[in-house]
Amino acid sequence: MLEFSMMASKPRYFQNHLADYNGQDIANTQSLHEYIKILAQKILSSLQASDSNCNGGIYVGVGGVAYALADVVEKCVVLDKKTTLIGAKHYLDAALQYEQRQSGAGLKVGFLLGTAGVFTAAAQYHSVAGNEADVKRFAEMYASLSTLCIPVNQCIQQAEEILVGRAGYLSGILFFQKKLGVSILSSETINSICSSIIQSGRDYANHLQVGCPLMYQYYGSHCLGAAHGISGILQILLSFPDFLKADPTAEKDIRASVDFLLALQNADPLKNIATVLEEANKRSSQDALVHWCHGAPGVVYMFAKAYLTWKDDRYLKACLDCGDTTWKLGLLRKGPGICHGVAGSGYVHLLLYRLTQNKKHLHRAMQFANFMFSDEFNSGARTPDNPYSLYEGVAGTLCFLVDLLQPEKASFPFFDIF
């Protein structure tokens, strides 16, 4: 199961012929248990902890796979704990040894694509394994990278975003605080990093003159989505309420920037968000990127965080519009992953279920899960470049399936807005 062809195909998504919710029973835990066993065994029996598979941080490297396996052990009892943690430790050790050989401040502080994220995965593994001294050790190692994030003119990898920039580093801080219960930086240091992101965004917006008080670039592109773009950055900033209270002018600029993106969504007949500012409202539905990294399935988290922060129903409507867009166009041919695959689309429905408690969204999430094990998907989906990884491959799918077992606590890896 979950074997993929290499055929390129258009449109980017399978037509959704799945039955929508009509009040039927949603419970299907037995199939989820079987899917989880299949994927975990596939990873452990097929993925080697080689240097080539360590490259890419937790995004596509084995460090992310270690995170996923520990996540499964923590959340459900389907797999043998000892065997699964041994496999996770094997991948984690290889990832840490690989990161020790890397150099450069940008690589070190990068979250999804650098050393910082691997430190986070290590802390999470040791938390699940019951090694509290090691959790503290990796928390301190993570905290030591904070000095690289504060100077405004120190542009990390030309970006502020989630993969390698300051916002990504802050997402790791949130993970330590919320998931592991460890506060590793003072409020003053966190606020300094947030202020650097704000000042950088203001400076660039003043240069660009696009009508948005904050704007960012990633190697010259003005990305709007969650991975490389402004929506992911805004979401992370909104996740630090103490900073918003300390700097009301920053909160004002953040909200105006959220509203700028809301206007772009409302002007799009798909209710999607373009990949980059320059392409807003120019793509057809066939060519639209409806991914976590670019498009509605990632921007929805920003709108959801905005709704939880300001209780403005406009943002809730934007979330529901993102959900409908994802339901229509989110059966992606690129594979099962969470970045640009069907599991990432499924996480949108789990988010909306947590946000609204409407069982329609839980039903949709389950439908997407089942679709990944269908003959249509197995024969028509592409093989990801990193088929076992956390963000492109089945390790992320594994996290999604496990979260379906406890949807009231489900969260996209390292992107929890609650």
Short mmCIF file of C-alpha atoms in Angstrom, two decimals:
data_model
loop_
_atom_site.label_atom_id
_atom_site.label_comp_id
_atom_site.label_asym_id
_atom_site.label_seq_id
_atom_site.Cartn_x
_atom_site.Cartn_y
_atom_site.Cartn_z
CA MET A 1 0.00 0.00 0.00
CA LEU A 2 1.01 3.58 -0.57
CA GLU A 3 3.17 2.78 -3.58
CA PHE A 4 3.44 5.60 -6.10
CA SER A 5 3.98 5.93 -9.81
CA MET A 6 6.39 8.45 -11.35
CA MET A 7 3.90 9.73 -13.89
CA ALA A 8 3.41 13.48 -14.12
CA SER A 9 -0.20 14.45 -14.45
CA LYS A 10 -2.44 17.48 -14.63
CA PRO A 11 -4.37 18.83 -12.90
CA ARG A 12 -2.36 18.86 -9.70
CA TYR A 13 -5.09 17.05 -7.81
CA PHE A 14 -7.44 14.08 -8.10
CA GLN A 15 -11.08 14.93 -8.64
CA ASN A 16 -12.84 14.64 -5.31
CA HIS A 17 -15.65 12.12 -5.63
CA LEU A 18 -15.63 11.33 -1.91
CA ALA A 19 -18.92 11.43 -0.03
CA ASP A 20 -19.25 14.49 2.17
CA TYR A 21 -20.71 14.37 5.66
CA ASN A 22 -24.41 13.64 6.07
CA GLY A 23 -24.53 12.68 9.72
CA GLN A 24 -23.04 9.20 9.35
CA ASP A 25 -20.86 7.45 11.91
CA ILE A 26 -17.23 8.52 11.60
CA ALA A 27 -15.48 6.03 13.88
CA ASN A 28 -13.01 3.89 11.96
CA THR A 29 -10.15 3.34 14.36
CA GLN A 30 -9.40 -0.23 13.26
CA SER A 31 -8.43 0.86 9.75
CA LEU A 32 -6.29 3.65 11.21
CA HIS A 33 -4.44 1.15 13.38
CA GLU A 34 -3.69 -0.97 10.33
CA TYR A 35 -2.53 2.03 8.30
CA ILE A 36 -0.21 3.11 11.13
CA LYS A 37 1.36 -0.34 11.39
CA ILE A 38 1.89 -0.51 7.63
CA LEU A 39 3.60 2.87 7.39
CA ALA A 40 5.79 2.46 10.46
CA GLN A 41 7.02 -0.93 9.28
CA LYS A 42 7.64 0.46 5.80
CA ILE A 43 9.82 3.25 7.22
CA LEU A 44 11.80 1.06 9.61
CA SER A 45 12.46 -1.62 7.01
CA SER A 46 13.29 0.67 4.09
CA LEU A 47 14.88 3.94 5.24
CA GLN A 48 18.62 3.98 5.80
CA ALA A 49 20.30 6.45 8.18
CA SER A 50 22.82 7.50 5.53
CA ASP A 51 24.31 10.97 5.15
CA SER A 52 22.19 11.59 2.07
CA ASN A 53 19.08 10.86 4.11
CA CYS A 54 20.25 13.14 6.95
CA ASN A 55 20.44 16.19 4.71
CA GLY A 56 17.39 18.43 4.96
CA GLY A 57 16.97 18.75 8.72
CA ILE A 58 13.63 17.59 10.06
CA TYR A 59 11.93 18.65 6.84
CA VAL A 60 13.14 15.77 4.66
CA GLY A 61 15.97 14.27 6.75
CA VAL A 62 15.90 11.34 9.14
CA GLY A 63 15.71 13.71 12.11
CA GLY A 64 12.10 14.37 11.17
CA VAL A 65 11.44 10.66 10.87
CA ALA A 66 12.76 10.19 14.42
CA TYR A 67 10.29 12.85 15.54
CA ALA A 68 7.39 11.08 13.82
CA LEU A 69 8.18 7.68 15.32
CA ALA A 70 8.46 9.15 18.82
CA ASP A 71 5.19 11.00 18.22
CA VAL A 72 3.45 7.71 17.44
CA VAL A 73 4.83 6.06 20.55
CA GLU A 74 3.67 8.96 22.70
CA LYS A 75 0.14 9.15 21.31
CA CYS A 76 -0.96 5.57 20.72
CA VAL A 77 -0.22 1.96 21.67
CA VAL A 78 -0.52 0.44 18.20
CA LEU A 79 3.23 -0.07 17.80
CA ASP A 80 5.73 -1.81 20.07
CA LYS A 81 7.24 1.03 22.09
CA LYS A 82 10.70 -0.47 22.57
CA THR A 83 11.24 -1.43 18.92
CA THR A 84 9.90 1.86 17.60
CA LEU A 85 12.03 3.97 19.94
CA ILE A 86 15.13 1.98 19.00
CA GLY A 87 14.44 2.82 15.37
CA ALA A 88 13.82 6.47 16.21
CA LYS A 89 17.09 6.67 18.17
CA HIS A 90 18.98 5.19 15.22
CA TYR A 91 17.72 7.94 12.93
CA LEU A 92 18.18 10.64 15.55
CA ASP A 93 21.79 9.75 16.28
CA ALA A 94 22.63 9.84 12.58
CA ALA A 95 20.93 13.22 12.19
CA LEU A 96 22.77 14.73 15.17
CA GLN A 97 26.13 13.45 13.95
CA TYR A 98 25.41 14.92 10.51
CA GLU A 99 24.50 18.32 11.98
CA GLN A 100 27.70 18.40 14.03
CA ARG A 101 29.64 18.39 10.76
CA GLN A 102 27.76 21.35 9.32
CA SER A 103 28.90 24.96 9.60
CA GLY A 104 27.40 28.41 9.17
CA ALA A 105 25.05 30.42 11.37
CA GLY A 106 22.15 30.11 8.95
CA LEU A 107 22.33 26.33 8.88
CA LYS A 108 22.58 26.14 12.66
CA VAL A 109 19.57 28.32 13.44
CA GLY A 110 17.39 26.99 10.61
CA PHE A 111 14.42 25.16 12.08
CA LEU A 112 12.93 22.88 9.44
CA LEU A 113 16.09 22.78 7.34
CA GLY A 114 18.82 23.17 9.95
CA THR A 115 20.32 22.11 13.24
CA ALA A 116 17.76 23.85 15.46
CA GLY A 117 14.95 21.55 14.33
CA VAL A 118 17.06 18.44 14.91
CA PHE A 119 17.74 19.62 18.48
CA THR A 120 13.96 19.94 18.91
CA ALA A 121 13.35 16.43 17.59
CA ALA A 122 16.03 15.15 19.97
CA ALA A 123 14.38 16.83 22.95
CA GLN A 124 11.03 15.39 21.97
CA TYR A 125 12.48 11.88 21.57
CA HIS A 126 14.12 12.00 25.01
CA SER A 127 10.90 13.31 26.55
CA VAL A 128 9.00 10.30 25.21
CA ALA A 129 11.84 7.97 26.28
CA GLY A 130 11.79 9.44 29.81
CA ASN A 131 15.29 10.94 29.69
CA GLU A 132 14.65 14.33 31.34
CA ALA A 133 18.33 15.23 31.66
CA ASP A 134 18.71 14.94 27.89
CA VAL A 135 15.57 17.02 27.33
CA LYS A 136 17.19 19.78 29.38
CA ARG A 137 20.49 19.38 27.53
CA PHE A 138 18.93 19.83 24.10
CA ALA A 139 16.75 22.68 25.35
CA GLU A 140 19.90 24.50 26.43
CA MET A 141 21.55 23.80 23.09
CA TYR A 142 18.51 25.20 21.31
CA ALA A 143 18.44 28.30 23.52
CA SER A 144 22.11 28.99 22.79
CA LEU A 145 21.20 29.71 19.14
CA SER A 146 18.99 32.67 20.08
CA THR A 147 21.79 35.22 19.81
CA LEU A 148 21.87 34.57 16.06
CA CYS A 149 18.25 35.72 15.74
CA ILE A 150 18.20 39.13 17.39
CA PRO A 151 20.16 41.65 15.24
CA VAL A 152 17.76 43.11 12.66
CA ASN A 153 20.46 43.46 10.02
CA GLN A 154 21.53 39.84 10.43
CA CYS A 155 19.38 38.34 7.69
CA ILE A 156 19.40 34.59 8.21
CA GLN A 157 19.54 32.88 4.81
CA GLN A 158 17.83 35.97 3.36
CA ALA A 159 14.65 35.06 5.21
CA GLU A 160 12.45 35.46 8.27
CA GLU A 161 10.27 32.47 7.46
CA ILE A 162 9.55 29.03 8.85
CA LEU A 163 12.11 26.84 7.12
CA VAL A 164 15.33 28.70 7.91
CA GLY A 165 14.42 32.09 9.40
CA ARG A 166 13.55 33.69 12.72
CA ALA A 167 9.90 32.61 12.60
CA GLY A 168 11.01 29.00 12.36
CA TYR A 169 13.26 29.42 15.37
CA LEU A 170 10.34 30.86 17.31
CA SER A 171 8.14 27.91 16.31
CA GLY A 172 10.67 25.71 18.07
CA ILE A 173 10.41 27.87 21.18
CA LEU A 174 6.65 27.33 21.11
CA PHE A 175 7.17 23.58 20.79
CA PHE A 176 9.42 23.51 23.85
CA GLN A 177 6.91 25.58 25.83
CA LYS A 178 3.66 23.90 24.82
CA LYS A 179 4.64 20.32 24.01
CA LEU A 180 7.55 19.73 26.38
CA GLY A 181 6.67 22.22 29.12
CA VAL A 182 10.11 23.84 29.00
CA SER A 183 10.61 27.61 28.97
CA ILE A 184 14.05 28.08 27.47
CA LEU A 185 14.20 31.84 26.80
CA SER A 186 13.24 34.90 28.79
CA SER A 187 10.31 37.03 27.68
CA GLU A 188 12.76 39.82 26.93
CA THR A 189 14.76 37.66 24.51
CA ILE A 190 11.62 36.35 22.79
CA ASN A 191 10.28 39.88 22.43
CA SER A 192 13.60 41.01 20.96
CA ILE A 193 13.40 38.32 18.28
CA CYS A 194 9.78 39.23 17.52
CA SER A 195 10.73 42.90 17.32
CA SER A 196 13.48 42.07 14.83
CA ILE A 197 10.95 40.30 12.61
CA ILE A 198 8.59 43.26 12.83
CA GLN A 199 11.29 45.82 12.04
CA SER A 200 12.55 43.74 9.13
CA GLY A 201 9.01 43.50 7.76
CA ARG A 202 8.39 47.22 8.11
CA ASP A 203 11.66 48.13 6.44
CA TYR A 204 10.98 45.87 3.49
CA ALA A 205 7.33 46.95 3.18
CA ASN A 206 8.42 50.58 3.06
CA HIS A 207 10.84 49.68 0.29
CA LEU A 208 8.28 47.67 -1.65
CA GLN A 209 5.25 49.96 -1.26
CA VAL A 210 2.50 47.34 -1.76
CA GLY A 211 -0.04 48.58 0.75
CA CYS A 212 0.79 46.09 3.48
CA PRO A 213 2.60 47.32 6.63
CA LEU A 214 4.73 44.18 6.83
CA MET A 215 6.28 42.28 3.93
CA TYR A 216 9.08 39.77 3.58
CA GLN A 217 11.08 38.17 0.81
CA TYR A 218 12.63 34.77 0.29
CA TYR A 219 15.51 35.05 -2.19
CA GLY A 220 13.70 37.87 -3.94
CA SER A 221 10.24 36.27 -4.00
CA HIS A 222 7.36 37.76 -2.03
CA CYS A 223 5.82 34.51 -0.85
CA LEU A 224 2.42 34.53 0.85
CA GLY A 225 2.10 30.98 2.19
CA ALA A 226 3.04 29.18 5.37
CA ALA A 227 6.46 27.73 4.58
CA HIS A 228 8.33 30.57 2.89
CA GLY A 229 5.86 33.40 3.23
CA ILE A 230 4.26 36.11 5.30
CA SER A 231 1.31 34.05 6.55
CA GLY A 232 3.55 31.63 8.44
CA ILE A 233 5.51 34.55 9.92
CA LEU A 234 2.35 36.35 11.05
CA GLN A 235 0.97 33.17 12.59
CA ILE A 236 4.08 32.70 14.69
CA LEU A 237 4.08 36.33 15.84
CA LEU A 238 0.44 35.96 16.90
CA SER A 239 1.46 32.99 19.02
CA PHE A 240 3.31 35.27 21.47
CA PRO A 241 0.55 37.27 23.21
CA ASP A 242 2.96 38.83 25.69
CA PHE A 243 4.79 40.43 22.78
CA LEU A 244 1.54 41.78 21.35
CA LYS A 245 0.68 43.31 24.72
CA ALA A 246 4.14 44.81 25.06
CA ASP A 247 4.04 46.39 21.58
CA PRO A 248 0.55 47.51 20.49
CA THR A 249 1.94 49.11 17.32
CA ALA A 250 3.32 45.72 16.29
CA GLU A 251 -0.08 44.12 16.88
CA LYS A 252 -1.70 46.84 14.75
CA ASP A 253 0.68 46.14 11.86
CA ILE A 254 0.20 42.38 12.20
CA ARG A 255 -3.57 42.70 12.05
CA ALA A 256 -3.43 45.04 9.06
CA SER A 257 -1.18 42.51 7.31
CA VAL A 258 -3.61 39.67 8.10
CA ASP A 259 -6.40 41.81 6.62
CA PHE A 260 -4.26 42.41 3.52
CA LEU A 261 -4.13 38.64 2.96
CA LEU A 262 -7.84 38.34 3.75
CA ALA A 263 -8.59 40.81 0.96
CA LEU A 264 -6.49 38.72 -1.44
CA GLN A 265 -8.43 35.59 -0.48
CA ASN A 266 -11.78 37.32 -0.85
CA ALA A 267 -10.83 38.52 -4.33
CA ASP A 268 -9.89 34.99 -5.43
CA PRO A 269 -12.81 32.95 -6.84
CA LEU A 270 -11.15 29.80 -5.44
CA LYS A 271 -10.82 31.37 -1.98
CA ASN A 272 -7.19 30.38 -2.19
CA ILE A 273 -4.02 32.42 -1.58
CA ALA A 274 -1.48 32.76 -4.37
CA THR A 275 2.07 31.46 -4.02
CA VAL A 276 3.61 34.93 -4.39
CA LEU A 277 2.18 38.43 -4.28
CA GLU A 278 2.78 39.03 -7.97
CA GLU A 279 0.59 36.04 -8.93
CA ALA A 280 -2.42 36.94 -6.80
CA ASN A 281 -5.66 35.99 -8.60
CA LYS A 282 -3.84 34.91 -11.77
CA ARG A 283 -3.90 31.09 -11.52
CA SER A 284 -6.67 28.80 -12.75
CA SER A 285 -8.01 26.10 -10.45
CA GLN A 286 -6.04 23.51 -12.41
CA ASP A 287 -2.75 25.30 -11.79
CA ALA A 288 -3.47 26.58 -8.27
CA LEU A 289 -1.09 25.51 -5.51
CA VAL A 290 -3.31 24.21 -2.74
CA HIS A 291 -0.57 23.02 -0.38
CA TRP A 292 0.52 23.65 3.20
CA CYS A 293 3.66 25.34 1.89
CA HIS A 294 1.84 27.54 -0.64
CA GLY A 295 -1.90 28.15 -0.56
CA ALA A 296 -5.02 27.76 1.54
CA PRO A 297 -3.96 24.63 3.51
CA GLY A 298 -1.16 26.63 5.16
CA VAL A 299 -2.70 30.10 5.29
CA VAL A 300 -5.68 28.65 7.18
CA TYR A 301 -3.50 28.38 10.32
CA MET A 302 -2.82 32.11 10.25
CA PHE A 303 -6.51 32.91 9.88
CA ALA A 304 -7.33 30.47 12.69
CA LYS A 305 -4.78 32.06 15.00
CA ALA A 306 -6.14 35.49 14.07
CA TYR A 307 -9.66 34.30 14.94
CA LEU A 308 -8.53 32.93 18.31
CA THR A 309 -6.67 36.17 19.02
CA TRP A 310 -9.27 38.76 18.01
CA LYS A 311 -12.54 36.77 17.88
CA ASP A 312 -13.43 38.36 14.55
CA ASP A 313 -15.84 36.16 12.55
CA ARG A 314 -14.28 37.34 9.29
CA TYR A 315 -11.28 35.19 10.11
CA LEU A 316 -13.42 32.18 10.97
CA LYS A 317 -15.17 32.52 7.62
CA ALA A 318 -11.75 32.70 5.94
CA CYS A 319 -10.83 29.43 7.69
CA LEU A 320 -13.99 27.72 6.49
CA ASP A 321 -13.38 28.98 2.95
CA CYS A 322 -9.86 27.53 3.11
CA GLY A 323 -11.38 24.25 4.27
CA ASP A 324 -13.83 24.10 1.38
CA THR A 325 -11.07 24.90 -1.10
CA THR A 326 -8.93 22.15 0.39
CA TRP A 327 -11.82 19.68 0.26
CA LYS A 328 -12.32 20.42 -3.45
CA LEU A 329 -8.68 20.62 -4.58
CA GLY A 330 -6.65 19.00 -1.82
CA LEU A 331 -6.40 15.39 -3.04
CA LEU A 332 -2.93 16.15 -4.31
CA ARG A 333 -1.07 14.02 -6.81
CA LYS A 334 2.32 14.94 -5.33
CA GLY A 335 1.99 12.25 -2.69
CA PRO A 336 0.95 11.57 0.90
CA GLY A 337 3.04 14.20 2.70
CA ILE A 338 2.10 17.09 4.92
CA CYS A 339 3.89 19.86 3.01
CA HIS A 340 2.38 19.33 -0.43
CA GLY A 341 0.44 16.10 -0.12
CA VAL A 342 -2.88 14.67 0.96
CA ALA A 343 -2.00 14.38 4.66
CA GLY A 344 -1.32 18.13 4.74
CA SER A 345 -4.78 18.69 3.29
CA GLY A 346 -6.22 16.31 5.86
CA TYR A 347 -4.69 18.33 8.66
CA VAL A 348 -6.75 21.34 7.52
CA HIS A 349 -9.93 19.42 8.29
CA LEU A 350 -8.57 18.37 11.69
CA LEU A 351 -7.78 22.01 12.44
CA LEU A 352 -11.32 23.05 11.53
CA TYR A 353 -12.74 20.26 13.65
CA ARG A 354 -10.83 21.56 16.67
CA LEU A 355 -11.87 25.11 15.86
CA THR A 356 -15.60 24.43 15.35
CA GLN A 357 -16.37 20.94 16.76
CA ASN A 358 -18.35 20.36 13.57
CA LYS A 359 -18.13 16.64 12.72
CA LYS A 360 -18.20 17.46 9.01
CA HIS A 361 -14.54 18.39 9.22
CA LEU A 362 -13.58 15.21 11.06
CA HIS A 363 -15.41 13.20 8.43
CA ARG A 364 -13.49 14.99 5.68
CA ALA A 365 -10.20 14.28 7.42
CA MET A 366 -11.05 10.59 7.62
CA GLN A 367 -12.06 10.53 3.97
CA PHE A 368 -8.67 11.97 2.99
CA ALA A 369 -6.92 9.35 5.13
CA ASN A 370 -8.78 6.50 3.48
CA PHE A 371 -8.15 7.96 0.03
CA MET A 372 -4.37 7.61 0.52
CA PHE A 373 -4.85 3.85 0.72
CA SER A 374 -7.10 3.61 -2.32
CA ASP A 375 -6.19 2.07 -5.68
CA GLU A 376 -6.78 5.42 -7.39
CA PHE A 377 -4.19 7.15 -5.23
CA ASN A 378 -1.66 4.33 -5.33
CA SER A 379 -1.75 4.19 -9.13
CA GLY A 380 -1.95 7.91 -9.82
CA ALA A 381 0.13 9.69 -7.17
CA ARG A 382 3.77 10.58 -7.71
CA THR A 383 6.66 9.29 -5.64
CA PRO A 384 8.02 12.11 -3.45
CA ASP A 385 11.72 12.89 -3.69
CA ASN A 386 12.03 11.85 -0.03
CA PRO A 387 9.28 9.24 0.29
CA TYR A 388 9.79 8.40 3.99
CA SER A 389 10.36 11.91 5.32
CA LEU A 390 8.32 14.03 7.73
CA TYR A 391 7.21 16.77 5.37
CA GLU A 392 7.28 15.12 1.93
CA GLY A 393 6.70 11.50 2.75
CA VAL A 394 4.95 8.91 4.87
CA ALA A 395 6.45 9.91 8.25
CA GLY A 396 4.22 12.98 8.11
CA THR A 397 1.32 10.78 7.00
CA LEU A 398 1.96 8.69 10.09
CA CYS A 399 1.61 11.78 12.31
CA PHE A 400 -1.67 12.65 10.58
CA LEU A 401 -3.11 9.17 11.06
CA VAL A 402 -2.16 9.12 14.74
CA ASP A 403 -3.78 12.53 15.22
CA LEU A 404 -6.98 11.18 13.70
CA LEU A 405 -7.14 8.84 16.69
CA GLN A 406 -7.32 11.85 19.02
CA PRO A 407 -8.72 14.66 16.87
CA GLU A 408 -9.49 16.89 19.85
CA LYS A 409 -5.71 17.27 20.31
CA ALA A 410 -4.56 17.08 16.69
CA SER A 411 -1.98 19.56 15.42
CA PHE A 412 0.17 19.90 12.34
CA PRO A 413 3.79 19.13 13.39
CA PHE A 414 5.43 22.22 14.94
CA PHE A 415 2.49 24.39 13.84
CA ASP A 416 -0.02 24.15 16.70
CA ILE A 417 -2.17 27.27 17.03
CA PHE A 418 -4.12 26.29 20.16
#
